[in-house]
mmCIF file of C-alpha atoms and ligand atoms in Angstrom:
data_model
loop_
_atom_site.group_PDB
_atom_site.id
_atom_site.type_symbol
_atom_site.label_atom_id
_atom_site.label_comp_id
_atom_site.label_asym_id
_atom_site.label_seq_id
_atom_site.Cartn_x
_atom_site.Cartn_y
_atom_site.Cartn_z
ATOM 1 C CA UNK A 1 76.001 114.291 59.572
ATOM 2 C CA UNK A 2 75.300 114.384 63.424
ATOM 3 C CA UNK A 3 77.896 113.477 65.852
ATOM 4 C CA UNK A 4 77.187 112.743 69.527
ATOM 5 C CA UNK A 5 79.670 112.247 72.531
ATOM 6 C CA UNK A 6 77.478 110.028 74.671
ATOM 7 C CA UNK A 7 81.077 109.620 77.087
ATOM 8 C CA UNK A 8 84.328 111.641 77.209
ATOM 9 C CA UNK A 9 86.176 110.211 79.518
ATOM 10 C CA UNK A 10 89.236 107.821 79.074
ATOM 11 C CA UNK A 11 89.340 104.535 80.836
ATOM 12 C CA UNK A 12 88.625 104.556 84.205
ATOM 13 C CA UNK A 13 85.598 107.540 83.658
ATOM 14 C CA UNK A 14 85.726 110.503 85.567
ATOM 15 C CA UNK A 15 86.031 110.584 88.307
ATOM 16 C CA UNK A 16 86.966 107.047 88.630
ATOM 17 C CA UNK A 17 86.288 104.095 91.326
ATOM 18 C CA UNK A 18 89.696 103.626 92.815
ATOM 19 C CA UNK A 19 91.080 107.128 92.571
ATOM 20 C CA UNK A 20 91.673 109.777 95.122
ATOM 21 C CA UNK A 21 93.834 112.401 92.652
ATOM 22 C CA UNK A 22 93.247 116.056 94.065
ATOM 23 C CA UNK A 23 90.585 115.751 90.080
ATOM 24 C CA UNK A 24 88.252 112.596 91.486
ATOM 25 C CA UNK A 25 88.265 113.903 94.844
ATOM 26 C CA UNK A 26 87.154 117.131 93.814
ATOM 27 C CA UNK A 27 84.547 116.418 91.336
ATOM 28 C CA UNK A 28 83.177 113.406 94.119
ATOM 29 C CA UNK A 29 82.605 116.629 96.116
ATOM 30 C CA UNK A 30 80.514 118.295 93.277
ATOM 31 C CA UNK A 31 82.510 121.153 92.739
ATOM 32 C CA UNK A 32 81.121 122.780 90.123
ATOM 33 C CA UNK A 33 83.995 123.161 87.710
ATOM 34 C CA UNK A 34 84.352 119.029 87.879
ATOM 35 C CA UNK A 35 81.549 117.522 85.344
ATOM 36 C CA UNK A 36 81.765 114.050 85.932
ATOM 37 C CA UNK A 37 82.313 111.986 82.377
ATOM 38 C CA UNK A 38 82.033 108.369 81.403
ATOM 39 C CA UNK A 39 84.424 106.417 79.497
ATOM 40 C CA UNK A 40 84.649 107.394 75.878
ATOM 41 C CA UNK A 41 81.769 106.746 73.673
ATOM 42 C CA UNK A 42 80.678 108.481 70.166
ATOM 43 C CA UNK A 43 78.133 107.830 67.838
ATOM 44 C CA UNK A 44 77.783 109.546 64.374
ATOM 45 C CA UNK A 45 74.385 109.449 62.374
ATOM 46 C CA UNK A 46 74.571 109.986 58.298
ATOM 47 C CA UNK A 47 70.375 110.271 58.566
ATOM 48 C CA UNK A 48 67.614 110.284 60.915
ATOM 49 C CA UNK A 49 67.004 107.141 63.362
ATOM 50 C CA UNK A 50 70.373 105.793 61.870
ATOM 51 C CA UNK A 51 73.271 105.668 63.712
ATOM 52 C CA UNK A 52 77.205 104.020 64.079
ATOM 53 C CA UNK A 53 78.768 103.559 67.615
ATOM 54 C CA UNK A 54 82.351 104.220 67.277
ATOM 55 C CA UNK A 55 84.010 101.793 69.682
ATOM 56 C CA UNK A 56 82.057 99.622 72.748
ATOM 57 C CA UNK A 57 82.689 101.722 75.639
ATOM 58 C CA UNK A 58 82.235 99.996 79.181
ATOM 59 C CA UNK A 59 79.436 102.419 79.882
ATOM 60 C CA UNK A 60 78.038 101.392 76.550
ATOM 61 C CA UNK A 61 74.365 100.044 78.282
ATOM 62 C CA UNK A 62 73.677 102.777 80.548
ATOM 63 C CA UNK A 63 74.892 105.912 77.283
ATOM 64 C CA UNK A 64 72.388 104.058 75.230
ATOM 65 C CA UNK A 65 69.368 104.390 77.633
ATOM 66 C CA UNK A 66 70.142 107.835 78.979
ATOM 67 C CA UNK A 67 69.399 109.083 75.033
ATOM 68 C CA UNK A 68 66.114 108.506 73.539
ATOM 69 C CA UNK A 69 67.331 108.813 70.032
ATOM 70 C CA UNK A 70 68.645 105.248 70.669
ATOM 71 C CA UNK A 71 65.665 103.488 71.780
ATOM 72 C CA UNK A 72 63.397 101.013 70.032
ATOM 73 C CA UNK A 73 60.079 102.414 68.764
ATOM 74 C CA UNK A 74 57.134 101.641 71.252
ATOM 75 C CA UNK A 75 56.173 97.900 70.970
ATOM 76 C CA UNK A 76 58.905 96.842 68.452
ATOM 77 C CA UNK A 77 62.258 95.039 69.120
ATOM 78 C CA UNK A 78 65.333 96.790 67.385
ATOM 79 C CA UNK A 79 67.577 99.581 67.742
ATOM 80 C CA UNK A 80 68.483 102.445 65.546
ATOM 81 C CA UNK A 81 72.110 101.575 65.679
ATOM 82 C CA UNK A 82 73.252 100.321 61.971
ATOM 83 C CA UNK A 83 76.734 98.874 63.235
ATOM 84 C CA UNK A 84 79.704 98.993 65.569
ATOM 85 C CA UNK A 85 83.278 100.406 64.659
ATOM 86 C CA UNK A 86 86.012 99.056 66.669
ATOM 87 C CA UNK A 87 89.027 100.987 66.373
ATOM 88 C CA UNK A 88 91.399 99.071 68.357
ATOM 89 C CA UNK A 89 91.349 95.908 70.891
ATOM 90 C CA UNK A 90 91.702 98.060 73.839
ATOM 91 C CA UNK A 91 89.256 96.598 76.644
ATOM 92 C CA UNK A 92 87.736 100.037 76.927
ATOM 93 C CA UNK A 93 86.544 100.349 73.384
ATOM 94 C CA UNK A 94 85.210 96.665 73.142
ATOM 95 C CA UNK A 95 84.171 95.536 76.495
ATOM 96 C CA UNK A 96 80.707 97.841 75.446
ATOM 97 C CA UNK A 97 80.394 95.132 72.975
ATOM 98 C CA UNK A 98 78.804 92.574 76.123
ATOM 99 C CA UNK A 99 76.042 95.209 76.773
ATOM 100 C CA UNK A 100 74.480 94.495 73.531
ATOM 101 C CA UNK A 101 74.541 90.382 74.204
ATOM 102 C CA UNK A 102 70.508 90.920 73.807
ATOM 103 C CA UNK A 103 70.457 88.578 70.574
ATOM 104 C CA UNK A 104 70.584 91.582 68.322
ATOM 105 C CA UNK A 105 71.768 91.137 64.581
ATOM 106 C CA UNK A 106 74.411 93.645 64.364
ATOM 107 C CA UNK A 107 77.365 94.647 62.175
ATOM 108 C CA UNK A 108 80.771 95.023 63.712
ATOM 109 C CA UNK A 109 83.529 96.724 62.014
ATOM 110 C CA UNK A 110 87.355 96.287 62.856
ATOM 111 C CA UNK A 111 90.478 95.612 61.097
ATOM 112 C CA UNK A 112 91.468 92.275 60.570
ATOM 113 C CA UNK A 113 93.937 91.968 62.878
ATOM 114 C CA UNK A 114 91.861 93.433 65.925
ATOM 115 C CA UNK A 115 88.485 90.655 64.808
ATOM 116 C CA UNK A 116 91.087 88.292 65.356
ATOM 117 C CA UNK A 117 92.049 88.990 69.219
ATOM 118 C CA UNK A 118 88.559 89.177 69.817
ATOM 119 C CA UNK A 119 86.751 86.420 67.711
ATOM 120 C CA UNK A 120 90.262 83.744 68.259
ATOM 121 C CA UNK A 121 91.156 84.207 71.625
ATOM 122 C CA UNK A 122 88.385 86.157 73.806
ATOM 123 C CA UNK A 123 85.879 83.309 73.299
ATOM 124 C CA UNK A 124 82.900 85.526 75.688
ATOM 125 C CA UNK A 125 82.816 88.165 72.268
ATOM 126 C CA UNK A 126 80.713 84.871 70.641
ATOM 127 C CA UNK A 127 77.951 85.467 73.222
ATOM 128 C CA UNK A 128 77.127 87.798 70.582
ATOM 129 C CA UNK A 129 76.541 85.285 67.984
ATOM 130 C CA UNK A 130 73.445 84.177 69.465
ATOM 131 C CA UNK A 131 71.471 86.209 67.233
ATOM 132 C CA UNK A 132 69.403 85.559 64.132
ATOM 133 C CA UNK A 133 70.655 85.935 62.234
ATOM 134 C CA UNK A 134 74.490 86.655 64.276
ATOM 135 C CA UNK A 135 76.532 89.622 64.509
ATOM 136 C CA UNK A 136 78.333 89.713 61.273
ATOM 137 C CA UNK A 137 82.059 90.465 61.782
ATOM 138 C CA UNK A 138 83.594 92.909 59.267
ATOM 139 C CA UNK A 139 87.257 93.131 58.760
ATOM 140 C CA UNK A 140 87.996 97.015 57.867
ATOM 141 C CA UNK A 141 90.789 97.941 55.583
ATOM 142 C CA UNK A 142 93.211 100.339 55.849
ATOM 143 C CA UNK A 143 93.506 103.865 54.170
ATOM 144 C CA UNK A 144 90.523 102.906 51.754
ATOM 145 C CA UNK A 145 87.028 104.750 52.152
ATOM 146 C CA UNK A 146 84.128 102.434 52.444
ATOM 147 C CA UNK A 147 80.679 102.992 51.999
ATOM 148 C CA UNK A 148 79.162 102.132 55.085
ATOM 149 C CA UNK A 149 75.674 103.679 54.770
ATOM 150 C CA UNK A 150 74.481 103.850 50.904
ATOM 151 C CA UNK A 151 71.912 106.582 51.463
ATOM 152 C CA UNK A 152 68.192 106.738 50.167
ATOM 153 C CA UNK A 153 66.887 107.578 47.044
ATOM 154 C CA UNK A 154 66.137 111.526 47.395
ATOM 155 C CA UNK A 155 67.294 111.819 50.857
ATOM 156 C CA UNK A 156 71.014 111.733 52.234
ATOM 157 C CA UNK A 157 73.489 110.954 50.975
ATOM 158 C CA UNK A 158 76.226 107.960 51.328
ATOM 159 C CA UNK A 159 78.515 107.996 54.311
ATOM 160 C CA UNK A 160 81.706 106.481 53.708
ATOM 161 C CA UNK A 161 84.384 105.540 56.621
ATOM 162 C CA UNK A 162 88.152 105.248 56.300
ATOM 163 C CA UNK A 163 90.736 103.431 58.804
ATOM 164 C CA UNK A 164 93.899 105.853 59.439
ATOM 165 C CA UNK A 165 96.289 103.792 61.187
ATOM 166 C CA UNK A 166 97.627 105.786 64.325
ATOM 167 C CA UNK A 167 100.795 103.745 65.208
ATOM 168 C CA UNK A 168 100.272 102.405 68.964
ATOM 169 C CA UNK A 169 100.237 98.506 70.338
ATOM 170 C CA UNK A 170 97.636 95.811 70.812
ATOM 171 C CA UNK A 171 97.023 95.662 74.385
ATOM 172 C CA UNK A 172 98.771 93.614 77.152
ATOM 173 C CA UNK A 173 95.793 90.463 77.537
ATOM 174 C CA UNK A 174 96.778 89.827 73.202
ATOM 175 C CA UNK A 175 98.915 86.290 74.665
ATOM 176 C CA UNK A 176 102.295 86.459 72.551
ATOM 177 C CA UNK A 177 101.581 83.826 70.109
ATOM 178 C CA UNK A 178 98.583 85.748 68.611
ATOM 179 C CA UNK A 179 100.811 88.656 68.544
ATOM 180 C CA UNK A 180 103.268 87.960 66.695
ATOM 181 C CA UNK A 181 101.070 86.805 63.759
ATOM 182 C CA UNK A 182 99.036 90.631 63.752
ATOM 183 C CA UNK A 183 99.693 93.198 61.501
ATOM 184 C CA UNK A 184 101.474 95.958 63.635
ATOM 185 C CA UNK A 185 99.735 98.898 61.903
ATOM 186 C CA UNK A 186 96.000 97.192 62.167
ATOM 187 C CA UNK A 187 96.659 97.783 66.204
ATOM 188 C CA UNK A 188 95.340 100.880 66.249
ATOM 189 C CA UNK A 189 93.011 103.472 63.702
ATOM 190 C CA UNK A 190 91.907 106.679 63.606
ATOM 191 C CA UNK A 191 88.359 107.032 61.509
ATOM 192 C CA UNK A 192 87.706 109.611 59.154
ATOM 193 C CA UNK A 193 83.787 110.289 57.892
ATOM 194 C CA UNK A 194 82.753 111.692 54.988
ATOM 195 C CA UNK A 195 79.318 112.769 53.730
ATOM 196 C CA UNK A 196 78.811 115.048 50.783
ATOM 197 C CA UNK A 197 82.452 116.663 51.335
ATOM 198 C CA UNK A 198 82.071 117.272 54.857
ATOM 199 C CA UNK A 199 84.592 115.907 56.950
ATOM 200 C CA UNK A 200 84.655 114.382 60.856
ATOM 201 C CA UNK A 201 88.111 112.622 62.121
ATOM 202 C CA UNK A 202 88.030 110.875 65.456
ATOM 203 C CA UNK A 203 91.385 109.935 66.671
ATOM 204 C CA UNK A 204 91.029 109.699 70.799
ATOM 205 C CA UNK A 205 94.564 107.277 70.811
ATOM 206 C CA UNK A 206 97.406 109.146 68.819
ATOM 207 C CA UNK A 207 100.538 107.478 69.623
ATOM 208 C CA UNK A 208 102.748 109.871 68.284
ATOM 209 C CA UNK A 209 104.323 107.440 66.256
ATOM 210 C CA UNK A 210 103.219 108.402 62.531
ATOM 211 C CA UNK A 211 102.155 111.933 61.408
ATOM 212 C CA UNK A 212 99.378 110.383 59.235
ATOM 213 C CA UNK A 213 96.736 111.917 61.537
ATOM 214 C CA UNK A 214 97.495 115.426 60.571
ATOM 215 C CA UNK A 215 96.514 115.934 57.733
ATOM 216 C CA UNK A 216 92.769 114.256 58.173
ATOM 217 C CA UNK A 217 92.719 116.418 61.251
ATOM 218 C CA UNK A 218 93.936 119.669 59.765
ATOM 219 C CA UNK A 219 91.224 119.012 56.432
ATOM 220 C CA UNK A 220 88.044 117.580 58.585
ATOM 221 C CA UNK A 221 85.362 120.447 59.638
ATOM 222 C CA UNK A 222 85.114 118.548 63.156
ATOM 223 C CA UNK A 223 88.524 116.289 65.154
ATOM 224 C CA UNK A 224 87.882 114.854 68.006
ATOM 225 C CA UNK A 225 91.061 114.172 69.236
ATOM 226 C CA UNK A 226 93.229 112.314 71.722
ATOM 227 C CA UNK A 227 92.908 114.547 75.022
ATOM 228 C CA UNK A 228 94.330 111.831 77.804
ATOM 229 C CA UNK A 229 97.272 113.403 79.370
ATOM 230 C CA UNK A 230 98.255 117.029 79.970
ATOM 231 C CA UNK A 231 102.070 115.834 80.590
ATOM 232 C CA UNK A 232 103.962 112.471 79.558
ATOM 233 C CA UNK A 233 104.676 111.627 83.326
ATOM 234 C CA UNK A 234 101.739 112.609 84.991
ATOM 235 C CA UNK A 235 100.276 109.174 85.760
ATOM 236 C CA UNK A 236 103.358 108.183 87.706
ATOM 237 C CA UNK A 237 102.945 111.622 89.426
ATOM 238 C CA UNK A 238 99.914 109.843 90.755
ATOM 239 C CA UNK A 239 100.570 106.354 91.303
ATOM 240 C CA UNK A 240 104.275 106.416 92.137
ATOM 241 C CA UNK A 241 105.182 104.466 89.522
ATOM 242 C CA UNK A 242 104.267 102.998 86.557
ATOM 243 C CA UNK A 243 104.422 104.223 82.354
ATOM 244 C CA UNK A 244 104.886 107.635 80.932
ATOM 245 C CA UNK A 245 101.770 108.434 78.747
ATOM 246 C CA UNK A 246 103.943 107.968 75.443
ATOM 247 C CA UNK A 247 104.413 104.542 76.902
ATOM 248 C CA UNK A 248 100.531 103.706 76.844
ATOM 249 C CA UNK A 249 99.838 105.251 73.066
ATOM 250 C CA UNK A 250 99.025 108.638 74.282
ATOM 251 C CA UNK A 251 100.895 112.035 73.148
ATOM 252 C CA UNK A 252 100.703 114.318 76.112
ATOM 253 C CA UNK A 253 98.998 117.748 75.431
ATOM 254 C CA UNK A 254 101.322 120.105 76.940
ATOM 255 C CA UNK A 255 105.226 120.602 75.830
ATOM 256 C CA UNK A 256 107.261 121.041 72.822
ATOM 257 C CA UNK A 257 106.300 118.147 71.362
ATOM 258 C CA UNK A 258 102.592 117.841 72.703
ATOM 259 C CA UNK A 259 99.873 117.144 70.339
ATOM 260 C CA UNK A 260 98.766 121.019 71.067
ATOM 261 C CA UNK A 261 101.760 121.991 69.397
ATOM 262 C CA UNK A 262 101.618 119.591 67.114
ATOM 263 C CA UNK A 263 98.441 120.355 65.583
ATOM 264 C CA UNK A 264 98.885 121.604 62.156
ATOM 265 C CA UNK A 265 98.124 125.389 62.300
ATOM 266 C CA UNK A 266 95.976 125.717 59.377
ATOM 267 C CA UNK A 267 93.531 123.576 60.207
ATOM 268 C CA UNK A 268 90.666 124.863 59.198
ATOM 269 C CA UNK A 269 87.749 123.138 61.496
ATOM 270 C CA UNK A 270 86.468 122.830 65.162
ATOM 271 C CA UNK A 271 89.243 121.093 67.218
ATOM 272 C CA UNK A 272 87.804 119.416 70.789
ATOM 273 C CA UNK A 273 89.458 117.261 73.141
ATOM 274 C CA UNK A 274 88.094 113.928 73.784
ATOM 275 C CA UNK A 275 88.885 110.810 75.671
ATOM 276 C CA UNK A 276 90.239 113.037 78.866
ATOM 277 C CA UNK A 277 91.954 111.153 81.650
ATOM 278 C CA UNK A 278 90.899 111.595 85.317
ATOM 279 C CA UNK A 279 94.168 112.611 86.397
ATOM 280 C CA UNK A 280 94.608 115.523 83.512
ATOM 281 C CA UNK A 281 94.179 119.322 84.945
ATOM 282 C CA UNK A 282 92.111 120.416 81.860
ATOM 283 C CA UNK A 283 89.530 118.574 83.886
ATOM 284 C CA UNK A 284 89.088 121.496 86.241
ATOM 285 C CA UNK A 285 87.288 124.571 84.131
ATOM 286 C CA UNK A 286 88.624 127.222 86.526
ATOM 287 C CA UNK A 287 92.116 126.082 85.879
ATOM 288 C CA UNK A 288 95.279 127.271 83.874
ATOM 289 C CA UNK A 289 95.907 124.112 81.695
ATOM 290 C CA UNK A 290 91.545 124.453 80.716
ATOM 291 C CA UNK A 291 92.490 127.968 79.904
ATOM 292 C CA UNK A 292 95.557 127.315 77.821
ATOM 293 C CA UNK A 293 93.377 124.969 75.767
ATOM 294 C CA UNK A 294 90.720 127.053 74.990
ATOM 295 C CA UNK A 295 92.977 130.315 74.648
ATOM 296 C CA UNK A 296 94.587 128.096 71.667
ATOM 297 C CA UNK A 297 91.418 127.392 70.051
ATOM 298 C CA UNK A 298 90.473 124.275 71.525
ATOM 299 C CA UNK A 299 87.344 122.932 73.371
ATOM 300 C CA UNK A 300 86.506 120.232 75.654
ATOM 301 C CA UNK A 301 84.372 117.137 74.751
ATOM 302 C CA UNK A 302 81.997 116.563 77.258
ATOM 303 C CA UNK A 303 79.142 113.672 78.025
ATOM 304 C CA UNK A 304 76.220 114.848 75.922
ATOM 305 C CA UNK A 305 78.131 117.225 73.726
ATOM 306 C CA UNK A 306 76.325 117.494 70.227
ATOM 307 C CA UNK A 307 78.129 118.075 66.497
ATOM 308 C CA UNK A 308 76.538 119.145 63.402
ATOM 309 C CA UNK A 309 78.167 119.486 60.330
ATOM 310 C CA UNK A 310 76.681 120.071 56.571
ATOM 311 C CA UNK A 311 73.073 119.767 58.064
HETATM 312 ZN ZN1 ZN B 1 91.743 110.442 89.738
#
């Protein structure tokens, strides 16, 4: 299976449009040890010229034509890109989902719950309908593989997908009535891939408040995990005010109870940080928080960053 990080960045990209933090201003100057990122996008392919977009990222339209892998074959309409997995509600993971309006037939994974917010309530998601025939909507369940590509006769084998609920909220535009008739634990998923017994997890929003991630992370030969916030305040040490990083579904790296420490220590695969905020020092490659991450066997996802595993 191939993995691709077409954007690394949490919401907001890096560096981001309203932000002056000591990060955006430096990498608006071009230092070198600032690569710019945009907001968080993978895609993971189970065979050649077939792939699955793993959340809608805002930069969705502009990922998709920087990489020729995704583009149609010469004087055809279509797209390599199988289906859509949506692993919460979050604006930043489904806004993306506008960019592909183009009346493409499409497949769109997400749990029950999370189809709901946007199929009930955010009535601009049905622009996508317009296709022939429309975007099919496909409610995911939890902690059960599924078999979402079946694999050709003589070639690769099937790639199956399984929702890992992470803990964490729907977001704050869900209007009260709708929430209250969600499944709490359908908010937000972590997704673990497997194709002839190798394993990728992708988990870039670990609220901290279930362990069930660790053990997918510590068995999978790639994670790509939840890299927002070096400390729990450090937003506020921006803005002035506002929510601790715990607050907004995000386990800070750093500290005795950072996901760093967390991290069970056998795991066995490569471990890369993904989904990096704007404001978080491992940003800056010459710094002490980059080195602490790499010194403990970490690396840093970055916008055209490539994964191969069992090829
Ligand atoms: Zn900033």
């Amino acid at each position: 299976m191939r993995i691709k990080v077409l954007g690394s960045a949490a919401g907001g990209g890096f560096p981001q449009w309203n932000c002056g933090c000591s990060n955006c201003h430096r990498a608006r100057r071009g230092l070198f040890s600032f690569k710019p990122r945009t907001q968080a996008q993978v895609a993971v392919s189970p065979a050649p010229a077939t792939w699955f977009l793993l959340n809608a990222s805002p930069d969705l339209r502009q990922q998709l034509l920087q990489d020729p892998e995704f583009a149609p074959a010469e004087g055809s309409r279509g797209t390599p890109i199988s289906a859509l997995i949506l692993m919460s509600a979050d604006v930043d993971g489904v806004m993306g989902l506008l960019h592909l309006r183009e009346f493409q037939p499409l497949k769109i994974y997400a749990t029950a719950s999370v189809l709901r917010v946007l199929t009930e309530e955010n009535s601009i998601f049905r622009s996508l309908e317009r296709s022939v025939p429309p975007v099919q909507w496909e409610a995911l369940p939890l902690d059960r593989p599924i078999e979402i590509y079946q694999g050709a006769a003589g070639a690769k084998s099937a790639l199956t997908c399984k929702a890992v609920p992470l803990g964490g909220d729907y977001p704050d535009y869900v209007s009260a009535a709708l929430r209250k008739t969600l499944a709490k634990e359908e908010a937000v998923i972590g997704l673990e891939f497997v194709q002839d017994e190798n394993r990728f997890f992708y988990a870039p929003n670990l609220s901290g408040q279930n362990d069930q991630w660790k053990c997918h992370a510590k068995e999978s030969d790639l994670a790509l995990l939840d890299g927002t916030f070096w400390t729990d305040n450090e937003l506020i040490g921006v803005r002035g005010s506002g929510k601790t990083a715990r607050e907004i579904g995000h386990v800070p790296l750093s500290g005795p109870d950072g996901m760093l420490e967390q991290f069970p220590p056998a795991g066995k695969g490569r471990r890369v940080l993904i989904h990096l905020n704007n404001t978080n020092p491992v940003l800056d490659e010459s710094g002490a928080a980059n080195r602490a991450v790499r010194d403990a066997g970490w690396e840093v996802a970055y916008d055209g960053m490539e994964f191969e595993i069992g090829i």
